[in-house]
Structures are given as structure tokens and as C-alpha cells.
Coordinates of C-alpha atoms in Angstrom, one line a residue:
M1 CA 117.5 80.6 118.1
N2 CA 116.9 77.9 115.4
I3 CA 116.9 79.4 111.9
K4 CA 117.9 76.3 109.9
R5 CA 114.8 76.5 107.6
S6 CA 115.5 80.2 106.9
E7 CA 119.2 79.4 106.2
A8 CA 118.2 76.6 103.8
L9 CA 115.7 78.8 102.0
Y10 CA 118.2 81.6 101.7
R11 CA 120.8 79.3 100.1
K12 CA 118.2 78.2 97.6
A13 CA 117.0 81.8 97.0
C14 CA 120.6 82.9 96.3
T15 CA 120.6 80.5 93.3
L16 CA 117.4 82.1 91.9
M17 CA 117.5 85.8 92.8
P18 CA 120.2 88.4 93.1
G19 CA 121.3 88.3 96.7
G20 CA 118.5 85.9 97.4
V21 CA 116.0 88.7 97.9
N22 CA 113.6 90.9 95.9
S23 CA 114.5 94.1 97.7
P24 CA 118.1 94.7 98.9
V25 CA 117.6 95.6 102.5
R26 CA 115.9 92.3 103.2
A27 CA 119.2 90.5 102.7
F28 CA 120.5 91.5 106.2
R29 CA 123.9 92.2 104.8
S30 CA 124.5 95.4 106.7
V31 CA 123.8 93.5 110.0
G32 CA 125.8 90.4 109.1
R33 CA 123.0 87.9 109.4
T34 CA 120.9 85.5 107.5
P35 CA 117.5 86.9 106.6
L36 CA 114.5 85.5 108.3
F37 CA 111.9 83.9 106.0
I38 CA 108.4 84.8 107.3
R39 CA 105.6 82.3 107.1
S40 CA 102.7 84.4 108.5
A41 CA 101.9 87.5 110.7
K42 CA 99.1 88.5 113.0
G43 CA 98.7 91.6 115.1
D44 CA 102.2 92.8 116.1
R45 CA 103.8 89.4 115.7
L46 CA 105.7 87.6 112.8
L47 CA 106.1 83.9 112.6
D48 CA 109.1 82.6 110.6
E49 CA 109.6 79.3 108.8
D50 CA 111.4 77.8 111.8
G51 CA 108.5 78.6 114.1
N52 CA 110.2 81.6 115.8
E53 CA 107.9 84.4 116.8
W54 CA 108.9 88.1 116.7
I55 CA 107.4 91.4 118.0
D56 CA 107.5 93.3 114.7
Y57 CA 108.6 97.0 114.4
V58 CA 109.1 96.9 110.7
C59 CA 105.4 96.6 109.9
S60 CA 106.2 95.8 106.2
W61 CA 108.0 99.2 106.2
G62 CA 105.0 101.1 107.2
P63 CA 101.7 99.7 105.9
G64 CA 100.9 97.7 109.0
I65 CA 99.5 100.6 111.0
L66 CA 96.6 98.5 112.2
G67 CA 98.7 95.4 112.7
H68 CA 99.0 92.4 110.5
A69 CA 95.9 90.6 109.2
H70 CA 93.4 93.0 110.7
P71 CA 90.1 91.1 110.7
E72 CA 88.1 93.8 108.9
V73 CA 90.6 94.2 106.2
V74 CA 91.1 90.5 105.7
E75 CA 87.4 89.8 105.5
K76 CA 86.8 92.4 102.8
V77 CA 89.9 91.4 100.8
Q78 CA 88.8 87.7 100.8
K79 CA 85.5 88.7 99.4
A80 CA 87.1 90.9 96.7
V81 CA 89.4 88.0 95.7
A82 CA 86.3 85.8 95.1
D83 CA 84.9 88.5 92.8
G84 CA 88.0 88.5 90.5
L85 CA 91.6 89.4 90.8
T86 CA 92.0 92.0 88.0
F87 CA 89.8 93.4 85.3
G88 CA 91.9 96.0 83.4
A89 CA 88.8 98.2 83.5
P90 CA 87.4 100.9 85.8
T91 CA 85.7 99.9 89.1
Q92 CA 83.6 101.8 91.6
K93 CA 86.2 100.9 94.2
E94 CA 88.7 103.2 92.5
V95 CA 86.3 106.0 92.7
R96 CA 85.6 105.4 96.3
L97 CA 89.2 105.2 97.3
A98 CA 90.1 108.3 95.4
G99 CA 87.2 110.1 97.2
L100 CA 88.4 109.0 100.6
I101 CA 91.9 110.2 99.9
R102 CA 90.8 113.6 98.7
S103 CA 88.6 114.1 101.7
C104 CA 91.6 113.6 103.9
M105 CA 94.1 115.5 101.7
P106 CA 92.3 118.4 100.0
S107 CA 95.6 119.4 98.2
M108 CA 95.0 116.3 96.0
E109 CA 92.2 117.8 93.9
K110 CA 92.7 115.0 91.3
L111 CA 94.7 111.9 91.6
R112 CA 95.9 108.7 89.8
L113 CA 96.2 105.2 91.3
V114 CA 99.4 103.3 90.5
N115 CA 101.2 100.2 91.9
S116 CA 104.2 101.4 93.9
G117 CA 105.8 104.4 95.5
T118 CA 108.5 104.4 92.8
E119 CA 105.9 104.6 90.1
A120 CA 104.0 107.3 91.9
V121 CA 107.0 109.6 92.3
M122 CA 108.3 108.9 88.7
S123 CA 104.8 109.8 87.4
A124 CA 104.5 112.9 89.6
V125 CA 107.9 114.3 88.5
R126 CA 106.9 113.7 84.9
A127 CA 103.6 115.6 85.4
A128 CA 105.6 118.4 87.0
R129 CA 107.9 118.6 84.0
G130 CA 105.0 118.5 81.6
Y131 CA 103.1 121.2 83.4
T132 CA 106.0 123.6 83.9
G133 CA 107.8 122.9 80.6
R134 CA 111.0 122.7 82.7
D135 CA 113.5 119.8 83.0
K136 CA 115.4 120.1 86.3
I137 CA 114.3 118.8 89.7
V138 CA 115.7 119.4 93.2
K139 CA 116.0 116.6 95.8
F140 CA 117.7 116.2 99.1
K141 CA 120.6 114.0 100.1
G142 CA 119.4 111.0 102.1
C143 CA 115.8 111.3 100.9
Y144 CA 114.7 108.2 99.0
H145 CA 112.0 108.5 96.4
G146 CA 112.1 105.0 94.8
H147 CA 114.4 103.5 92.3
S148 CA 113.6 105.4 89.1
D149 CA 116.8 106.5 87.3
G150 CA 116.6 110.2 87.8
L151 CA 116.2 110.0 91.6
L152 CA 118.9 107.5 92.5
V153 CA 121.2 110.4 93.4
K154 CA 122.4 110.6 97.0
A155 CA 119.4 108.4 97.9
G156 CA 118.5 107.0 101.3
S157 CA 117.0 103.7 102.4
G158 CA 118.6 100.6 100.9
A159 CA 120.9 102.7 98.7
M160 CA 122.3 104.4 101.7
T161 CA 122.7 101.2 103.7
G162 CA 124.7 99.5 100.9
G163 CA 127.1 102.5 100.8
V164 CA 126.3 103.1 97.1
P165 CA 124.0 106.1 97.0
D166 CA 124.3 106.3 93.2
S167 CA 123.3 103.2 91.2
A168 CA 125.3 101.7 88.4
G169 CA 123.4 101.3 85.2
V170 CA 122.0 104.9 85.4
P171 CA 123.2 107.0 82.4
V172 CA 124.6 110.4 83.3
S173 CA 122.0 111.9 81.0
Y174 CA 119.2 110.7 83.3
T175 CA 120.6 112.5 86.4
E176 CA 122.2 115.6 84.9
H177 CA 118.9 117.5 85.6
T178 CA 118.7 116.3 89.2
L179 CA 120.1 118.9 91.6
V180 CA 120.9 117.8 95.2
A181 CA 120.4 120.0 98.3
S182 CA 121.1 119.3 102.0
Y183 CA 118.1 118.6 104.2
N184 CA 117.3 121.4 106.7
D185 CA 119.9 123.6 104.9
R186 CA 118.1 126.6 103.6
Q187 CA 121.2 128.1 102.0
S188 CA 121.9 125.1 99.9
V189 CA 118.4 125.4 98.5
T190 CA 118.7 129.1 98.0
D191 CA 122.0 128.7 96.1
I192 CA 120.4 126.1 93.7
F193 CA 117.4 128.2 92.9
R194 CA 119.6 131.3 92.5
D195 CA 121.6 129.5 89.8
F196 CA 118.8 127.3 88.1
G197 CA 115.5 128.7 89.4
D198 CA 113.9 129.3 85.9
Q199 CA 114.8 125.7 84.9
I200 CA 113.4 123.9 88.0
A201 CA 110.2 122.0 87.4
C202 CA 109.8 120.8 91.0
L203 CA 111.4 120.3 94.4
I204 CA 110.7 116.9 95.9
V205 CA 111.1 116.2 99.6
E206 CA 110.1 113.8 102.3
P207 CA 108.4 116.3 104.6
A208 CA 109.6 114.2 107.5
A209 CA 112.4 112.1 106.2
A210 CA 112.1 108.4 107.0
N211 CA 114.7 106.9 104.7
M212 CA 117.9 108.0 106.5
G213 CA 116.5 106.9 109.8
V214 CA 113.9 109.5 110.9
V215 CA 115.1 113.0 110.4
L216 CA 112.6 115.8 111.1
P217 CA 112.3 119.2 109.4
E218 CA 113.5 122.1 111.5
E219 CA 111.1 124.8 112.4
G220 CA 110.1 126.8 109.3
F221 CA 112.0 124.6 106.8
L222 CA 108.9 123.3 105.0
E223 CA 107.4 126.8 104.9
F224 CA 110.6 128.0 103.4
L225 CA 110.4 125.4 100.7
R226 CA 106.8 126.4 99.9
K227 CA 107.9 130.0 99.6
I228 CA 110.9 129.6 97.4
T229 CA 109.2 127.2 95.0
E230 CA 106.4 129.8 94.6
Q231 CA 108.9 132.5 94.1
Y232 CA 110.5 130.7 91.1
G233 CA 107.3 129.2 89.6
S234 CA 108.4 125.7 90.6
L235 CA 106.2 123.0 92.1
L236 CA 106.5 121.6 95.6
L237 CA 106.2 117.8 95.7
F238 CA 105.7 116.1 99.0
D239 CA 106.7 112.4 99.0
E240 CA 104.3 111.1 101.6
V241 CA 104.7 107.4 100.8
I242 CA 105.7 106.8 104.4
T243 CA 104.1 109.8 106.2
G244 CA 100.8 109.7 104.4
F245 CA 98.1 108.4 106.7
R246 CA 100.7 107.5 109.4
L247 CA 101.2 111.0 110.9
G248 CA 97.4 111.5 110.7
L249 CA 94.6 111.3 108.2
G250 CA 96.0 114.4 106.5
G251 CA 99.6 113.3 106.5
A252 CA 102.6 115.5 107.1
Q253 CA 101.0 118.3 105.1
E254 CA 98.3 118.6 107.6
Y255 CA 100.6 118.0 110.5
Y256 CA 102.9 120.8 109.5
G257 CA 100.3 123.0 107.8
V258 CA 102.1 123.3 104.5
R259 CA 100.1 122.6 101.3
P260 CA 102.2 121.1 98.4
D261 CA 101.3 121.3 94.7
L262 CA 101.8 117.5 94.3
T263 CA 101.7 114.6 96.7
T264 CA 102.7 110.9 96.4
L265 CA 101.3 108.2 98.7
G266 CA 101.9 104.5 99.2
K267 CA 102.3 102.0 102.0
I268 CA 99.1 102.5 104.2
V269 CA 97.0 103.8 101.3
G270 CA 97.0 100.3 99.9
G271 CA 96.4 98.5 103.2
G272 CA 99.4 96.3 102.6
M273 CA 98.6 95.5 99.0
P274 CA 100.7 96.9 96.0
L275 CA 99.1 100.3 95.5
A276 CA 100.3 103.9 95.5
V277 CA 98.9 107.3 94.4
Y278 CA 100.0 110.6 93.0
G279 CA 97.9 113.7 92.8
G280 CA 97.7 117.4 93.2
R281 CA 96.2 120.6 91.9
Q282 CA 93.6 120.0 89.2
E283 CA 95.4 122.1 86.5
I284 CA 98.6 120.0 87.0
M285 CA 96.8 116.6 87.0
D286 CA 94.8 117.6 83.9
C287 CA 98.1 117.5 82.0
V288 CA 98.0 113.7 82.5
A289 CA 96.7 111.4 79.7
P290 CA 94.0 110.9 78.5
V291 CA 93.1 114.5 79.3
G292 CA 96.6 115.9 78.7
S293 CA 99.8 115.0 76.9
V294 CA 101.8 113.6 79.9
Y295 CA 101.6 109.8 79.4
Q296 CA 101.3 107.3 82.2
A297 CA 99.4 104.0 82.3
G298 CA 99.3 100.7 84.1
T299 CA 97.5 97.4 83.5
L300 CA 97.1 96.7 87.2
S301 CA 96.6 100.3 88.4
G302 CA 93.5 100.5 90.6
N303 CA 93.5 96.8 91.1
P304 CA 90.2 95.8 92.8
V305 CA 91.8 93.7 95.5
A306 CA 94.3 96.4 96.3
T307 CA 91.7 99.2 96.4
T308 CA 89.6 97.0 98.7
A309 CA 92.4 96.7 101.1
G310 CA 93.0 100.5 100.9
I311 CA 89.4 101.3 101.5
A312 CA 89.1 99.0 104.4
T313 CA 92.2 100.3 106.1
L314 CA 91.4 104.0 105.6
S315 CA 87.9 103.4 106.8
V316 CA 89.1 102.0 110.1
L317 CA 91.4 104.9 110.5
M318 CA 88.7 107.4 109.7
E319 CA 86.2 105.7 112.1
H320 CA 88.8 105.5 114.9
P321 CA 91.0 108.7 114.7
E322 CA 92.0 108.0 118.3
I323 CA 94.4 105.4 116.9
Y324 CA 96.8 108.2 116.0
R325 CA 97.0 109.5 119.5
E326 CA 97.4 106.0 120.9
I327 CA 100.2 104.9 118.5
G328 CA 102.0 108.2 119.1
E329 CA 102.0 107.6 122.8
K330 CA 103.3 104.0 122.3
A331 CA 106.2 105.4 120.1
A332 CA 106.9 108.1 122.8
F333 CA 107.2 105.3 125.4
L334 CA 109.9 103.6 123.3
A335 CA 111.6 106.9 122.5
E336 CA 112.0 107.5 126.3
A337 CA 113.7 104.2 126.7
F338 CA 116.3 105.1 124.0
R339 CA 116.8 108.6 125.6
E340 CA 117.8 107.0 128.8
C341 CA 120.8 105.4 127.0
E342 CA 123.9 107.5 126.7
G343 CA 125.3 107.5 123.2
I344 CA 121.9 107.0 121.5
R345 CA 119.9 109.8 119.8
V346 CA 116.3 109.2 118.9
N347 CA 114.0 111.2 116.6
Q348 CA 110.3 110.7 116.9
I349 CA 107.2 112.0 115.2
G350 CA 103.9 110.3 115.7
S351 CA 104.4 106.5 115.4
L352 CA 107.8 106.8 113.6
L353 CA 111.1 106.4 115.4
G354 CA 114.7 106.7 114.4
A355 CA 117.4 105.6 116.8
F356 CA 121.0 106.7 116.0
F357 CA 124.1 105.5 117.8
T358 CA 125.8 108.8 118.0
D359 CA 126.3 111.7 120.6
R360 CA 125.3 114.4 118.2
P361 CA 121.8 115.6 117.0
V362 CA 120.8 114.1 113.7
R363 CA 119.3 116.7 111.3
D364 CA 120.6 115.7 107.9
Y365 CA 122.3 113.1 105.7
E366 CA 125.8 113.9 107.0
S367 CA 124.9 113.5 110.7
A368 CA 122.8 110.4 110.0
A369 CA 125.7 108.8 108.2
L370 CA 128.0 109.4 111.2
S371 CA 125.9 107.0 113.4
D372 CA 127.9 103.9 114.5
A373 CA 127.2 101.0 112.1
E374 CA 128.9 98.4 114.4
A375 CA 126.8 99.5 117.4
Y376 CA 123.6 99.3 115.3
T377 CA 124.6 95.8 114.2
A378 CA 125.1 94.7 117.8
Y379 CA 121.8 96.3 118.8
F380 CA 120.0 94.5 116.0
G381 CA 121.4 91.2 117.0
H382 CA 120.5 91.7 120.7
M383 CA 116.9 92.6 119.8
L384 CA 116.6 89.7 117.4
E385 CA 117.9 87.2 120.0
H386 CA 115.3 88.5 122.4
G387 CA 112.4 88.0 119.9
I388 CA 112.2 91.6 118.6
Y389 CA 112.3 92.4 114.9
V390 CA 113.6 95.8 114.0
A391 CA 114.9 97.1 110.7
P392 CA 118.0 95.4 109.4
S393 CA 119.4 98.8 108.6
R394 CA 120.4 101.8 110.7
F395 CA 118.8 104.1 108.0
E396 CA 115.3 102.8 108.3
A397 CA 112.4 103.9 110.6
M398 CA 111.0 101.9 113.5
F399 CA 107.2 101.7 113.1
V400 CA 104.6 101.3 115.9
S401 CA 101.1 99.9 115.2
A402 CA 97.8 99.9 116.8
A403 CA 98.3 96.2 117.5
H404 CA 101.4 96.6 119.8
S405 CA 100.4 95.7 123.3
Q406 CA 101.7 97.5 126.4
E407 CA 103.3 94.2 127.5
D408 CA 105.2 94.0 124.2
L409 CA 106.2 97.7 124.5
E410 CA 107.5 97.1 128.0
K411 CA 109.5 94.1 126.9
T412 CA 111.0 96.1 124.0
A413 CA 111.9 99.0 126.3
A414 CA 113.5 96.6 128.7
C415 CA 115.6 95.0 125.9
I416 CA 116.8 98.5 124.8
R417 CA 117.9 99.3 128.3
C418 CA 119.5 95.8 128.7
F419 CA 121.5 96.2 125.5
H420 CA 122.8 99.6 126.6
R421 CA 123.8 98.2 130.0
E422 CA 125.6 95.2 128.5
E423 CA 127.5 97.4 126.0
T424 CA 128.4 99.9 128.7
E425 CA 129.8 97.1 130.9
K426 CA 132.1 95.7 128.1

């Protein structure tokens, strides 16, 4: 495998950017390799700067549900670019995208377009505090909600991979109102609300956690969260940056039948462009400026090119809802290959997969953290050397897209079995 061009680019990048990257997990540090510099992508394939081609299961960490460079999306984005990159003024595309989102997720009675999942969550939490007049929030260990200061406490995703769940540079005063519970542990939530219930503005949760691998809510857990937040007058905030429009048009809230007060969306909703959303009940969102006193703004919010990509992507999904059944079946095919391997646990929901190198079920942060890091590193290297690109972190999801062919799925499944066979024979 020739990666000389990537190696040269990485050396240069390290002189210009911290760690040579613009997001930590891209550095490949946890898997002990040089990051690949990608030149282009099409369908389910990536092409790197050295001319290597990869079957891609990262899918830009989720947005690529249709595959890379989907022709309908690209055509509409190219036209939008010709009409102007940014106006700093309202457009009809913002209205159309908002309408599409609300039609799929009725809990989002009003919503605001922003530029990233971090911004969406930060703004939603602020709205919850403004609406309730309370300061404290509850989150779960291993759930990642972006890199805003108050939520970098026992976080997942890249923070978990680096072994530093709490970030330096965050004042204690920013996190003293963040209370941390254990995912799937009702008692830990009950104890927090018993002690601080009248001070809690909202509880934020990934309804299906995808930032400590893929960890699924146990039966009744989300319903329990809905009930206890109502009991104490707190808001329930679903972070659907990953699950939104990936588990179905109605996201995890439709999948599980639990209606939150607030929702954040990202990834797919922007069709691969920088765009995210927060929204919820009208009376909560009417606290946001210019109607209310909760301030939030953004020069590039509702960008016309990003909204075009979002509209195009959601339109394809709405016109072809069978995509969800198809990608779920593809993910199940890969999950079965993992299940055939002793010492590997796999969690799957829809087109999301999480493979853990452990003998025990993975249901929370603690059990996810016990998965074997060295085994994952060996697995990552094996897959990469066979032309398959998976997440360079054991705490990230594996994404399946509409573009993955049966031939590529069979090759991937064969590589999974081959890796297990070779490791067993050592």
C-alpha cells in the first residue's frame, strides 16, 4: 500500500495545524497510522492522494447516507453555487428545508438552522435554560454532544478515543452545572433528579448512542427519561445529530415512539454541507431572539448552498423511503459476519453498527471502554490493507449507505471473517 503522498502531506500539515488535522479523530493516533488524505469520493468509494481506492464505512461520519457525490444532490448544489455562495439574508430555501424537517419530525414545531452539531446543541441547551429559568443540565457518560464547554464532561467520540474525556481549557464554572448519569442506568438518573430536580433545565441524550461505538437504549429507558423529566418540569432534549434521518425519516424519536421537547439535527440534514438544526415545542422556541430573550445568531446560518444540499438529500429519502429498509438489511448482513467471530460483540440499529472487541454485552460507557484497543487497532489495519476504510477509533459507528453494493458488502464480510481467523491462529 503506497501512501507516500499522504505521508508527505501529513508532515506538512503538522507544521500548520495542531496534530496536522482539523478534527482530532482524523489523525489516526489511536490506531497508530498515518492519516489518509482523500482526493475525491463517489458512491461507496474514496480515492486518496496516492491513488488508492477504499470501500468507505465512515461516510463522513454519517451524512453520506445516499453515498458520495449523489448525482441529484451534486447537480442542485452546482446550480446553487452559480447563484451565489452566501447572502446573509433570508431565502426561500430556508423556509422549504424547515418545512421538510417539520413534516418528518412533528415535535419540531419551530426550528432554527445553524452550522454545526456543536452549535445546535449549545443553542438548544441555552433555549432550555432560558425557557425554564434553571441552570443545571443532565448528560450521560460516553454521549458526545459537540465541543462546547459545558458538555465536554465524560464525553464520547474523539474525546473518549484520546483518553481525555474532560478537556483542558474549560473553567470549572462552565461545567459545575453539568450533572452526569450512566446510560441505561435508571437509578443514576433517579438519584440526580431526587437531589437537583427543581434546578434541572434539561436532560440531553443520544437516543441511540453512536459516540461510544453504537450503544442502544434498553427497553423502556427512553420512556423513563420522558416520564422523569415531565415529573420535575425539565425538558427532554434528543441529540439526533447522528440518528436524525438515518434511522428513518422521523429519526430515533419516531423509531422508539418517544417525543422530546427539543431536538438537534446535523449530518444528513445538510446533505454533507455544514448545516445543523435545533428546534422543538413552539413555546420553547419562541424564547429565541428576535421573538424572545435567548440570543443566538450566525452569519452563515441557513446558507443557500447548504440548504440546497439538505433539501436535495431529504427529497431523495422522502421519495424513496425503501432506502431505509435496504440499508438496514445491508448493515444486518455485516452484523452477522461480526457475530460469527468469537470475542466480538456487535450492536446494530438500522444502518448503524458498532463492533466491540469484548466478550461482554456493551450497554454503557463502562462496558464500551473495556473493549480491547489493541484488537481494534489490528482489525483497523487489516481492513485498511484490504481496501476497506472503517473508523480510526473503536468508539465510532460504522455507517452503511445506499451506495454500498452487495459485492462490496460480501468483500467486507469476508475480510471480517479473515481477520478473526488469522487472529485466532496466532
